[in-house]
Coordinates of C-alpha atoms in Angstrom, one line a residue:
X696 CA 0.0 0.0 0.0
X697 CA 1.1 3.6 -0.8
X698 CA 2.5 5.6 1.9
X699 CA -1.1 7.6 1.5
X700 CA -3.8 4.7 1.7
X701 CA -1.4 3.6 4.6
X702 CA -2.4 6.9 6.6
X703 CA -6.1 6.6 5.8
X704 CA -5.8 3.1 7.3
X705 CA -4.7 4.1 10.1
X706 CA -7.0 6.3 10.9
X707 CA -10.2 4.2 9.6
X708 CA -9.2 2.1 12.8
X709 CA -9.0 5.1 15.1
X710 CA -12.5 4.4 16.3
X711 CA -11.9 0.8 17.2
X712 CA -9.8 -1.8 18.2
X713 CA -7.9 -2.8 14.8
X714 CA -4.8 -2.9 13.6
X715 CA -4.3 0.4 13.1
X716 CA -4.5 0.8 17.1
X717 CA -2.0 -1.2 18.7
X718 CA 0.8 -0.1 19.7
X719 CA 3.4 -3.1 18.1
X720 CA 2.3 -1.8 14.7
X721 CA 3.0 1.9 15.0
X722 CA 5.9 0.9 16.1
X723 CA 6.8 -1.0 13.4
X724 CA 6.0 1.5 11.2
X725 CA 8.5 3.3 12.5
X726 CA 11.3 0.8 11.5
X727 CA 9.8 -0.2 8.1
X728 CA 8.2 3.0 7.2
X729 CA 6.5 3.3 3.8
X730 CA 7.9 5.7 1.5
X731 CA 7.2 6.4 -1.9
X732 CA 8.5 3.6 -3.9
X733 CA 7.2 1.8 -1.4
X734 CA 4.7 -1.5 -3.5
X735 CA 3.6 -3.6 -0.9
X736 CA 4.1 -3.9 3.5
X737 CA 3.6 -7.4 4.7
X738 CA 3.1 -7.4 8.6
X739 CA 2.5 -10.3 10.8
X740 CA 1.2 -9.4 13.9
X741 CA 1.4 -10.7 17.2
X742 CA -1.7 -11.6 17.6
X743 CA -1.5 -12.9 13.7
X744 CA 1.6 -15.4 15.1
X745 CA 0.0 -16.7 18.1
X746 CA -2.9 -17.9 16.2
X747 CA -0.6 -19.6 13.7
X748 CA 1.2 -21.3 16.6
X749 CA -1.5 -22.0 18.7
X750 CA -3.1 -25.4 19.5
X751 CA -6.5 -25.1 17.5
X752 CA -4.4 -24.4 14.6
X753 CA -1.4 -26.7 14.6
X754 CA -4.2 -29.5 15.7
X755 CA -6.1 -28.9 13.4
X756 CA -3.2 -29.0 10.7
X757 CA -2.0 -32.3 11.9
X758 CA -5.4 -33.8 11.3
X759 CA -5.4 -32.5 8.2
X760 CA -2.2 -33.7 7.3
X761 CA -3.0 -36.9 8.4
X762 CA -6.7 -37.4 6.8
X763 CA -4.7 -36.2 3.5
X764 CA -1.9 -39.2 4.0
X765 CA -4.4 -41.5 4.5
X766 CA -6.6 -40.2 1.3
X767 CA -3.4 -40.5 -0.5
X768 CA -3.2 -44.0 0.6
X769 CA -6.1 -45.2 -0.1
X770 CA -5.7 -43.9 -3.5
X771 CA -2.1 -45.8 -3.9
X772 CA -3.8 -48.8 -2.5
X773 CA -6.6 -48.8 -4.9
X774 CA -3.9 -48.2 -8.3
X775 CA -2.1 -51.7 -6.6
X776 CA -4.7 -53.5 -6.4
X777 CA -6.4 -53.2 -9.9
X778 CA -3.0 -53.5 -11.2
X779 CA -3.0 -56.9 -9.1
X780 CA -6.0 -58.2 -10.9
X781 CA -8.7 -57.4 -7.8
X782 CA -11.1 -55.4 -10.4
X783 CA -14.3 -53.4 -9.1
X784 CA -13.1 -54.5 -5.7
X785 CA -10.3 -52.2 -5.9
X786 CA -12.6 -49.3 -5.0
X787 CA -13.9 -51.3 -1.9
X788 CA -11.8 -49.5 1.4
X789 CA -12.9 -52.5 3.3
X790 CA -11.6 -54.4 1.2
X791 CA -8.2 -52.6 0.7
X792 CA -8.2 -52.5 4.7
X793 CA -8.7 -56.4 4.9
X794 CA -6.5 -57.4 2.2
X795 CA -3.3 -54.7 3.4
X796 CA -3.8 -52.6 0.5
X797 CA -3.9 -49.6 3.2
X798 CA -4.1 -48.8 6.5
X799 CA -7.5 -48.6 8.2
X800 CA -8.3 -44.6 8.5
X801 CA -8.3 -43.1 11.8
X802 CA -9.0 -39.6 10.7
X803 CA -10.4 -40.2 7.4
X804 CA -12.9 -42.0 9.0
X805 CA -16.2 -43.6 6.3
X806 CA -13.7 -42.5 3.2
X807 CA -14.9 -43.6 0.0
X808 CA -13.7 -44.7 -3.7
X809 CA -14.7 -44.0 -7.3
X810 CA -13.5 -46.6 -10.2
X811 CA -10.5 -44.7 -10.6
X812 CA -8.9 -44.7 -6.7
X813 CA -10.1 -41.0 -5.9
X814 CA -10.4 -40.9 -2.4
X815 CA -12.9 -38.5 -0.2
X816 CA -13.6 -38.2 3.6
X817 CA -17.2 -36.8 4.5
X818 CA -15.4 -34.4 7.0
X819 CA -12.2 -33.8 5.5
X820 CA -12.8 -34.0 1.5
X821 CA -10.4 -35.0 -0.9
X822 CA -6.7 -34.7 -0.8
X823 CA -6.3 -32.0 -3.3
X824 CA -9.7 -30.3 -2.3
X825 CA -9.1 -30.6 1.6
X826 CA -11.4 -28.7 3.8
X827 CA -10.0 -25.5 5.5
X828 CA -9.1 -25.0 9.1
X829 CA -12.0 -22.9 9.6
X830 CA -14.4 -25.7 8.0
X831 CA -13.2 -28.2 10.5
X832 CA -14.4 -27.8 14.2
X833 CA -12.2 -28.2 16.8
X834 CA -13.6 -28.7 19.9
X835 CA -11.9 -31.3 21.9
X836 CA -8.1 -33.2 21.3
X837 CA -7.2 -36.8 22.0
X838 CA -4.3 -37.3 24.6
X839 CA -1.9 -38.1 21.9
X840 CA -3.0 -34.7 20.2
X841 CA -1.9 -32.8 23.4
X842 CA 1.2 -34.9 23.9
X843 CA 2.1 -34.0 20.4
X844 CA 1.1 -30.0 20.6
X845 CA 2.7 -29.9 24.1
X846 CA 6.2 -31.3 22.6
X847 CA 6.0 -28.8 19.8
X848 CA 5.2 -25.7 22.2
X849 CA 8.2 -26.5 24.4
X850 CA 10.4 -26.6 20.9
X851 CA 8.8 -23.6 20.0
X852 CA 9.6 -21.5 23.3
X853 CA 13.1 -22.8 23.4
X854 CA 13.5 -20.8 20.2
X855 CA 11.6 -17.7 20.9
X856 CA 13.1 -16.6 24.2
X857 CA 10.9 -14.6 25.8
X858 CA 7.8 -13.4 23.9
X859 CA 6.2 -13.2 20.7
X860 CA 7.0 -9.7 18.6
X861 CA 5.8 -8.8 14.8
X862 CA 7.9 -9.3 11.5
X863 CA 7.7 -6.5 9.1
X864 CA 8.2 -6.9 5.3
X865 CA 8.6 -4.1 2.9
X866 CA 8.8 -4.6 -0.7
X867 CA 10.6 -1.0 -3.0
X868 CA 10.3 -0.8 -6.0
X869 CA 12.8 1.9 -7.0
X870 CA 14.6 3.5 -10.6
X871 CA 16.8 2.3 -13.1
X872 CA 15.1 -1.7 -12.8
X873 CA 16.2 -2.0 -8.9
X874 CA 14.5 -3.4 -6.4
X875 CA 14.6 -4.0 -2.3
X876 CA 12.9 -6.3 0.3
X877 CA 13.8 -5.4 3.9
X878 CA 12.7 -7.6 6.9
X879 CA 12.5 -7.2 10.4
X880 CA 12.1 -9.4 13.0
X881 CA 12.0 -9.1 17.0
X882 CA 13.5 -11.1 18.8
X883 CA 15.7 -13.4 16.4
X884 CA 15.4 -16.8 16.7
X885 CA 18.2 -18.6 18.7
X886 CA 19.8 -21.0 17.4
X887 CA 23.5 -22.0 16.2
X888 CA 23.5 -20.1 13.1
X889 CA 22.2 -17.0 14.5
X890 CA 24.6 -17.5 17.9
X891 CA 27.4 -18.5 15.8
X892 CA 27.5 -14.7 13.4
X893 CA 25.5 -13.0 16.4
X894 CA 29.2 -13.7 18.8
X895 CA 31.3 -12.3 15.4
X896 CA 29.7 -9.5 13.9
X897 CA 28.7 -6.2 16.0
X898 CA 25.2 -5.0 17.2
X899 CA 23.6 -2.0 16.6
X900 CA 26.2 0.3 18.9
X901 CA 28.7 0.3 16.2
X902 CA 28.9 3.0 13.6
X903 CA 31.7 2.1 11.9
X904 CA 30.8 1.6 8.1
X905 CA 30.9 -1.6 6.2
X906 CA 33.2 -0.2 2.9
X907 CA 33.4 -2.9 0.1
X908 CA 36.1 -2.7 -2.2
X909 CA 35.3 -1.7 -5.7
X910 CA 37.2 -4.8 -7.7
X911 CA 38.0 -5.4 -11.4
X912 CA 37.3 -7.3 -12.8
X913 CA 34.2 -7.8 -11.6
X914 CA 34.2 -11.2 -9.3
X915 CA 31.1 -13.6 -9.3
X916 CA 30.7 -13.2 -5.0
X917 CA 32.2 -11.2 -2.5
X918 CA 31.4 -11.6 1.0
X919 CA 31.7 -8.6 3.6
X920 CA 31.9 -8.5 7.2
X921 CA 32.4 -6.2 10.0
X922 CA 34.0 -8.1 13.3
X923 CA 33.7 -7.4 16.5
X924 CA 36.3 -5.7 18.3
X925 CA 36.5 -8.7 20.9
X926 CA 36.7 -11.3 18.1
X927 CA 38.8 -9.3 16.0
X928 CA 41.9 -9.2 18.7
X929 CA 41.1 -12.6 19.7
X930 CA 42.2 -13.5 16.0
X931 CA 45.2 -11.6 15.7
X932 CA 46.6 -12.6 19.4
X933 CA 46.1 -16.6 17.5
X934 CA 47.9 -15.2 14.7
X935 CA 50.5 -12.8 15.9
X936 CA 53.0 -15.1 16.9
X937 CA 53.0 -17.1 13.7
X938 CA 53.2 -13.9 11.7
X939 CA 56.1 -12.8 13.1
X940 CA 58.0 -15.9 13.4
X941 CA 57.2 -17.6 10.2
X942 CA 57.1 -14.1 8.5
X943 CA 59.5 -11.7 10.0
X944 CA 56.2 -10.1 10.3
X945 CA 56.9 -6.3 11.7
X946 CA 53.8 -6.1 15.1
X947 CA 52.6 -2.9 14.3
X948 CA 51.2 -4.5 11.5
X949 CA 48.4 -5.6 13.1
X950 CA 47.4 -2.8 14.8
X951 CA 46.9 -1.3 11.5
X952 CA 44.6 -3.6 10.1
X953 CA 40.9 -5.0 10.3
X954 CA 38.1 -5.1 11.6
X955 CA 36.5 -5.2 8.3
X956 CA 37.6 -8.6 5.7
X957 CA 36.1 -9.1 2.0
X958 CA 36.6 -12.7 0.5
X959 CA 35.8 -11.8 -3.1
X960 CA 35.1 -15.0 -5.6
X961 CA 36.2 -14.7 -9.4
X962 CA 35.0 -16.3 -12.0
X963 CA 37.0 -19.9 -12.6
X964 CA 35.4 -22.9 -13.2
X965 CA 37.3 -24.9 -10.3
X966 CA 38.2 -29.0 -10.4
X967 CA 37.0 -30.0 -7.0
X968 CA 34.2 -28.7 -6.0
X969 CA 32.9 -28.7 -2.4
X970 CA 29.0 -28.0 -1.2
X971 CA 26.0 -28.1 -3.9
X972 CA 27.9 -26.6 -6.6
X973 CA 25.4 -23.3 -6.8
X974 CA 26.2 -20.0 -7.3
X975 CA 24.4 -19.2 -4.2
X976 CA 26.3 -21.4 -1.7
X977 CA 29.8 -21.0 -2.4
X978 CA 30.9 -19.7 0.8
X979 CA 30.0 -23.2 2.1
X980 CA 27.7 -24.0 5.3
X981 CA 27.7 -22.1 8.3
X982 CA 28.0 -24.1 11.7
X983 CA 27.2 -23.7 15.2
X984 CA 30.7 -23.2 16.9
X985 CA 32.4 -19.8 15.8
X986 CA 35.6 -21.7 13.9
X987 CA 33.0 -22.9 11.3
X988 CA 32.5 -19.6 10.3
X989 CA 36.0 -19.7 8.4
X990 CA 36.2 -23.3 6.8
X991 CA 33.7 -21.4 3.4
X992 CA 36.6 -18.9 3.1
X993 CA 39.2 -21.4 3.7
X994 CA 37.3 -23.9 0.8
X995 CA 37.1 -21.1 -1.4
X996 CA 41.1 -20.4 -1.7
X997 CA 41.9 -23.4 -1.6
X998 CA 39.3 -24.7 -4.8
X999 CA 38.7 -21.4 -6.7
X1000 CA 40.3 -17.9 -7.9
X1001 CA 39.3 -15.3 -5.6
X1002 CA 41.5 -12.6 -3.0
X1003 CA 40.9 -11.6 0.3
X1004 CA 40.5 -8.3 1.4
X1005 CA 41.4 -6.4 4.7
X1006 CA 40.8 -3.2 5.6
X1007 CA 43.2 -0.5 6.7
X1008 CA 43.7 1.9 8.6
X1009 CA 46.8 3.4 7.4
X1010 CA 47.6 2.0 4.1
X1011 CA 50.4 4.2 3.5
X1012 CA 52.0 2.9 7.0
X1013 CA 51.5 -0.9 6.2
X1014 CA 53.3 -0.2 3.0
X1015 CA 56.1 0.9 5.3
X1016 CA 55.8 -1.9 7.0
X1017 CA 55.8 -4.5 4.5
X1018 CA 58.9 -2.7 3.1
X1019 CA 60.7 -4.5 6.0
X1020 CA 59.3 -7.7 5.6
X1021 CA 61.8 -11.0 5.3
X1022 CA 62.4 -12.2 1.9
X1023 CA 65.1 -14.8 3.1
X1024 CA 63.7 -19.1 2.6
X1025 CA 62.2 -19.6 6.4
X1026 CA 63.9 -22.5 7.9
X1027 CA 62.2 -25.3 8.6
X1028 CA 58.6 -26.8 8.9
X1029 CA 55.9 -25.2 11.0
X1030 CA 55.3 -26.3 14.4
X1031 CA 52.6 -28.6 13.1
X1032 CA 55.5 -30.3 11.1
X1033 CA 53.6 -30.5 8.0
X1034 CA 55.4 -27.7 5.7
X1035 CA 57.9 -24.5 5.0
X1036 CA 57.2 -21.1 3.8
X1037 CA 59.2 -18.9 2.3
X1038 CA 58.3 -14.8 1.8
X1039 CA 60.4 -12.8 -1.1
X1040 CA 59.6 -9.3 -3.1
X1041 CA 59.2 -9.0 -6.7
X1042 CA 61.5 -6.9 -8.4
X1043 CA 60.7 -3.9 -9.1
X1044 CA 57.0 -3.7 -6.9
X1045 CA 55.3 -2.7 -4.0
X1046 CA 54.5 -6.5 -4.2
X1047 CA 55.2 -9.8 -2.4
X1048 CA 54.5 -13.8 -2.8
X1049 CA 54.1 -16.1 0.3
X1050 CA 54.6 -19.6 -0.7
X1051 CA 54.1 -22.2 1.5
X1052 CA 54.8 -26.2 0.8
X1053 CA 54.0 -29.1 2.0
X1054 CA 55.9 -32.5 2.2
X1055 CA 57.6 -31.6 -1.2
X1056 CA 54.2 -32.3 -2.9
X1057 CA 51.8 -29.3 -2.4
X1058 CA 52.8 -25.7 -3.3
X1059 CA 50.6 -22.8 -2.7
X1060 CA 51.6 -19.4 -3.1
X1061 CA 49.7 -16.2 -1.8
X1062 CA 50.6 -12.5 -3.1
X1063 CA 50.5 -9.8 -1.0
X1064 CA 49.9 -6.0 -1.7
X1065 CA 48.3 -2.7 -0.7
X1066 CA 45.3 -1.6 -3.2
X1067 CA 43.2 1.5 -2.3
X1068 CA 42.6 1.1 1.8
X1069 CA 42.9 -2.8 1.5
X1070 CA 45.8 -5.3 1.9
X1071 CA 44.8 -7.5 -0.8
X1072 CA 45.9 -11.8 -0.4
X1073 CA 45.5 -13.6 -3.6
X1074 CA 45.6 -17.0 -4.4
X1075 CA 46.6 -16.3 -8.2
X1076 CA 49.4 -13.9 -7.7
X1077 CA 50.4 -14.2 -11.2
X1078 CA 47.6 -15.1 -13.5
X1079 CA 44.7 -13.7 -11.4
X1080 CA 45.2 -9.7 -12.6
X1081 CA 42.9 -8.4 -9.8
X1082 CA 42.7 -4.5 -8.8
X1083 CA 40.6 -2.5 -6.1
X1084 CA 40.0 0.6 -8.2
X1085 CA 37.8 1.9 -4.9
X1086 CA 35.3 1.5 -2.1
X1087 CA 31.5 1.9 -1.3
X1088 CA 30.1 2.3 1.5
X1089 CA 26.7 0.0 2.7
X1090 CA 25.6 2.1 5.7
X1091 CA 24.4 0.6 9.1
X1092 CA 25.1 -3.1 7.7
X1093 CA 27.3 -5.5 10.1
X1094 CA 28.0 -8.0 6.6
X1095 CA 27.0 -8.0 3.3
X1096 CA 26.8 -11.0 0.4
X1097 CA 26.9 -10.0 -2.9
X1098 CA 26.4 -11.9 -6.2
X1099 CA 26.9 -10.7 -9.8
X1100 CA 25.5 -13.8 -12.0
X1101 CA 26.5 -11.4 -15.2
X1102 CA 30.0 -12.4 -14.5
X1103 CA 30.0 -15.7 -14.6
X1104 CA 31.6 -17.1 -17.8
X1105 CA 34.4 -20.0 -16.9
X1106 CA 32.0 -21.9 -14.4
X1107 CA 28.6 -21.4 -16.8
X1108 CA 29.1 -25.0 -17.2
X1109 CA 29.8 -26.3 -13.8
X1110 CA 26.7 -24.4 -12.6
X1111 CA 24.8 -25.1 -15.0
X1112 CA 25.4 -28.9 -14.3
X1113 CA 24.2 -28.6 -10.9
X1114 CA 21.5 -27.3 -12.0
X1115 CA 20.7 -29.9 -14.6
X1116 CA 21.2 -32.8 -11.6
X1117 CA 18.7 -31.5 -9.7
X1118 CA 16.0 -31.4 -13.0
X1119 CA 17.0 -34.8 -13.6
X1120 CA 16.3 -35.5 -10.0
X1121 CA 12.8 -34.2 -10.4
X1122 CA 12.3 -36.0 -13.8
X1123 CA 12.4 -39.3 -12.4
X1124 CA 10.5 -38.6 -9.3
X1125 CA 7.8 -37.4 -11.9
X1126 CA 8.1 -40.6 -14.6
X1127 CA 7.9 -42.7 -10.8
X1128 CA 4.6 -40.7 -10.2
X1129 CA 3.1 -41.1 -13.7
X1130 CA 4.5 -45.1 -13.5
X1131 CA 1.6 -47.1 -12.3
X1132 CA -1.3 -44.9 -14.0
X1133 CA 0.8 -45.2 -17.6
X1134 CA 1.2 -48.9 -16.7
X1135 CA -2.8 -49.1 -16.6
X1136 CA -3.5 -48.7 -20.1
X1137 CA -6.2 -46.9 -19.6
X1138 CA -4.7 -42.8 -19.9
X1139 CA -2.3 -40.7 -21.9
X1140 CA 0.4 -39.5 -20.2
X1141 CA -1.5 -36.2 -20.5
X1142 CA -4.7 -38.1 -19.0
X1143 CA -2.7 -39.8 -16.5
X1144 CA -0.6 -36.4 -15.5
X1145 CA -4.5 -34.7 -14.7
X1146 CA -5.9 -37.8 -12.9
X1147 CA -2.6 -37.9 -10.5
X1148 CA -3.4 -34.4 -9.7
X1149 CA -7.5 -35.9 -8.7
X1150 CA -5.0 -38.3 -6.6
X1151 CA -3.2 -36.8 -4.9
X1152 CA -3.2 -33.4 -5.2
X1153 CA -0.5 -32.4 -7.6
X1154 CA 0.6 -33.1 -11.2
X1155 CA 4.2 -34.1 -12.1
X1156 CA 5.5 -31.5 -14.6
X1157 CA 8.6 -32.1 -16.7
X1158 CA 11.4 -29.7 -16.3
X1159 CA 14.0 -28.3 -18.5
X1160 CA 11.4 -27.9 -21.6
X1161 CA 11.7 -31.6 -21.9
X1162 CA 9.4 -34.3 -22.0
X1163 CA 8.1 -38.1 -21.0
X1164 CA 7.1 -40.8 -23.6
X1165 CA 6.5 -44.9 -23.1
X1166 CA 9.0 -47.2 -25.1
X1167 CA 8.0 -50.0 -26.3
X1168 CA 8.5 -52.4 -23.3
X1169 CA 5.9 -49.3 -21.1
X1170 CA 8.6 -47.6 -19.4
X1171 CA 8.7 -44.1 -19.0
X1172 CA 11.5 -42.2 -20.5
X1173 CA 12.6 -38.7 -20.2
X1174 CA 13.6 -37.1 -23.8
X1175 CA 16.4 -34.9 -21.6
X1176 CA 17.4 -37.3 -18.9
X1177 CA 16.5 -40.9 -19.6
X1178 CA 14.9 -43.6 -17.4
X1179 CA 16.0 -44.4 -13.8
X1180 CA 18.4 -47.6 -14.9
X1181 CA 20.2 -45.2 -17.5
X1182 CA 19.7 -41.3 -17.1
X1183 CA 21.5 -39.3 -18.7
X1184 CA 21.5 -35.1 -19.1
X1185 CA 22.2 -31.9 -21.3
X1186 CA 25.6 -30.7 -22.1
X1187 CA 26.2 -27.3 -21.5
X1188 CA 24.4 -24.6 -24.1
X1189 CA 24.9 -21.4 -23.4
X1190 CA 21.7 -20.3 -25.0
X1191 CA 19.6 -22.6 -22.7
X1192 CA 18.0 -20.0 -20.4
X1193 CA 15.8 -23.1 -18.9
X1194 CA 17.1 -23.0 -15.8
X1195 CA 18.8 -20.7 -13.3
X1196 CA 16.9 -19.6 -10.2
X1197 CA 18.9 -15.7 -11.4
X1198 CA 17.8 -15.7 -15.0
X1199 CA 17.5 -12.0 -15.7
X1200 CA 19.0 -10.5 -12.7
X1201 CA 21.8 -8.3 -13.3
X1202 CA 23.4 -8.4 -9.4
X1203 CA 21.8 -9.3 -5.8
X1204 CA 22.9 -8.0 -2.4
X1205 CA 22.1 -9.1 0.6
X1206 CA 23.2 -7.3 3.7
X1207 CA 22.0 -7.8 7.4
X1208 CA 22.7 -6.2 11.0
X1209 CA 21.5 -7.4 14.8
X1210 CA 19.8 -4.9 16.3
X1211 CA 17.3 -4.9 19.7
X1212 CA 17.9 -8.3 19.9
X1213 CA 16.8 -9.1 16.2
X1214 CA 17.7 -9.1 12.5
X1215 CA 17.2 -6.4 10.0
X1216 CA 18.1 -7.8 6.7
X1217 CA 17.8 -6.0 2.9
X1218 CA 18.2 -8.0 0.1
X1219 CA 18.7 -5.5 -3.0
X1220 CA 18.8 -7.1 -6.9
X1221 CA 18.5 -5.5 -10.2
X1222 CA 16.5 -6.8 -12.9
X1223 CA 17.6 -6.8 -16.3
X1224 CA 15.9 -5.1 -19.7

């Protein structure tokens, strides 16, 4: 709603008791105010969340959920047994029940059958037509219903601390094809991921900026966080002492740089590749304990072209500093006895390579220079031509994720074979749906596809553009990924715009920040022509 209709809302519920009235939604208001590109304000209110979690509701949804699995049984039970031979019977529930064919219904109680398996309850209806929550009374539960809501409650009140508080969602639709969504949420849920960034990144007290180098050419990720002051010296007291042993590494040095790191991703299409493969989870998995915030950044130099960036504060100083630097071979393996580094300059430059082996088998080597206000580690010192030509500044954020899909090029075809697993994934879960109504004889595949949705709700779709067909001994087969005993997939085309989940998104950005103990998060894209 417009900033305008928004006003006149408000005041419409002056005279009563609305929404308009209480006191949690000004206040929200006041943290997610509308403004003028302003499309849409979702708000879920407090009185909004207790219903969802209460027990008429989440009782009522488990019946539901299981009066439609029993439906759905009946239904499977009726396809077996006509395919076994059993004929009108197979639209008998009795006789199903007697004969194993499916479980006798507890909620679905006096269910009936047509001649081809579709299932209906009296109270609940059918399983892709099922009653609403508001349809079904609810007046008493059974013991095992209160057991069950009574478990769930104490899950749910480990999570939200203390009370209930509304979430705010504000949708901006702004110039030049951009576009924001900024939620907020009181108080954040607690668990391990949360815990785990919440004891790393600073709170709302800080005011420090978050400044995100400007890098060419333009890498596929970067990552940006702001660390708190208290994790920030617990990391350089670890790494002080290796620094200046294994690196003739001057002290002062570290009092000149951080809090702020940038792990920026090129593009490169790498050999091993850890996680899901997806543009969108590069930086690897976030654990519970605070050391699992580093292994992404530690997987992503180690498998792919990127460079690290850490702030400054005096980037002319650190030159000075690096100036003085040992170049000599270090002696020796590290006190983990696993390898030797050795630091020298390049001739000529304001620029240094680390290389470290190990065992006489594994080389890696790290350059190391000053760009703009950033000491700038990468993992490609002499192929990987990467320059900070500047910073910008994204105010009153504690970290920031941003993803450019437009420069991807090298790992198209990696990602796009991710990609294409998953399809062929949903492929043959759709042929195994279709299966037993094609093996009837009765239906199409396009008759067969509508009656599954009568079944059981849904209707198996072919993805990628492709596809299903019987051959000649009745199996199905995929025209893009094949059968279940012999798949196979597309090669790469780069004029296949049938999948991506960022098809026509020129860059995303999602930045966050804890505040009152919550999360305020923006998520900021740019569409394309």
């Amino acid at each position: 709603t417009s900033e305008h209709e928004l006003g006149a809302m408000v005041a419409a519920e002056e005279a009563g008791d609305g929404l308009g009235r209480s006191a949690e939604f000004r206040y929200m208001l006041t943290q997610v105010p509308v403004t003028s590109d302003t499309v849409a304000l979702a708000y879920l209110s407090d009185p909004f969340i207790r219903r969802l979690v209460g027990p008429a509701t989440k009782i009522g949804q488990l019946r539901r959920l299981k009066a439609r699995a029993e439906l759905e049984a009946a239904s499977a039970g009726s396809l077996l047994a006509r395919h076994d031979g059993h004929g009108a019977a197979a639209a008998d529930p009795g006789f199903l029940a007697a004969r194993g064919y499916m479980p006798e219904p507890v909620y679905a109680r006096g269910l009936s059958l047509d001649a081809d398996g579709r299932a209906r309850s009296p109270q609940f209806g059918s399983a892709p037509r099922l009653r609403t929550l508001e349809d079904l009374s609810l007046e008493r539960a059974t013991p095992d219903e209160r057991r069950a809501y009574g478990d769930y409650r104490d899950a749910y009140t480990r999570y939200w601390r203390r009370f209930f508080d509304p979430i705010a969602v504000r949708y901006d639709r702004k110039g030049d094809r951009r576009h924001e969504l900024e939620t907020f949420i009181l108080p954040l849920i607690d668990n391990s991921l949360y815990e785990g960034l919440r004891t790393v990144l600073p709170g709302e007290g800080d005011r420090t900026p978050l400044r995100v180098p400007v890098i060419e050419p333009q890498p596929i990720a970067v990552l940006s966080c702001k660390l708190r002051e208290e994790t920030w010296l617990e990391a350089l007291e670890g790494f002080g002492q290796t620094f200046q042993a294994a690196l003739g590494l001057d002290p002062a040095l570290l009092d000149l740089i951080g809090p702020d790191v940038h792990l920026a991703l090129q593009d490169g299409d790498p050999i091993i590749t850890l996680g899901n493969g997806e543009l969108l989870a590069m930086f690897g998995q976030f654990g519970g304990r605070n050391e699992m915030l580093w292994v992404s950044g530690l997987v992503s130099v180690l498998t792919r072209p990127c460079t690290v960036h850490v702030g400054l504060e005096d980037p002319g100083r650190v030159r000075e500093l690096l100036a003085t630097m040992a170049w000599a071979r270090l002696g020796g393996a590290d006190r983990h006895g696993i390898g030797a580094g050795s630091l020298y300059q390049v001739t000529g430059e304001e620029r240094w390579i680390y290389k470290y082996v190990i065992e006489d088998v594994i080389t890696l080597r790290f350059g190391i220079e000053v760009q703009d206000r950033y000491l700038v580690i990468n993992n490609l010192p002499f192929s990987n031509g990467v320059s900070v030509t500047g910073h910008r500044v994204v105010a009153g954020r504690s970290a920031a994720l941003q993803l450019n899909p437009g420069a991807c090029d090298q790992q198209l075809p990696a990602l796009f074979s991710s990609a294409a697993e998953k399809l062929r994934g949903n492929a043959l879960s759709g042929a195994a749906c279709l299966a037993p109504l094609a093996a009837d004889g009765r239906w199409g595949l396009e008759d067969a596809a509508a009656l599954h949705r009568e079944l059981f709700g849904f209707a198996p779709v072919h993805p990628g553009g492709g596809h299903w067909s019987l051959d000649p001994e009745g199996r199905l087969v995929s025209s893009l990924y094949g059968t279940a005993d012999r798949y196979r997939q597309p090669g790469f085309d780069p004029d296949n715009d049938a999948v991506g989940l960022l098809q026509g998104v020129g860059d995303v950005e999602l930045s966050m920040r804890f505040e009152q103990d919550g999360l305020r998060s923006t998520v900021r894209w740019r569409t394309g022509e």
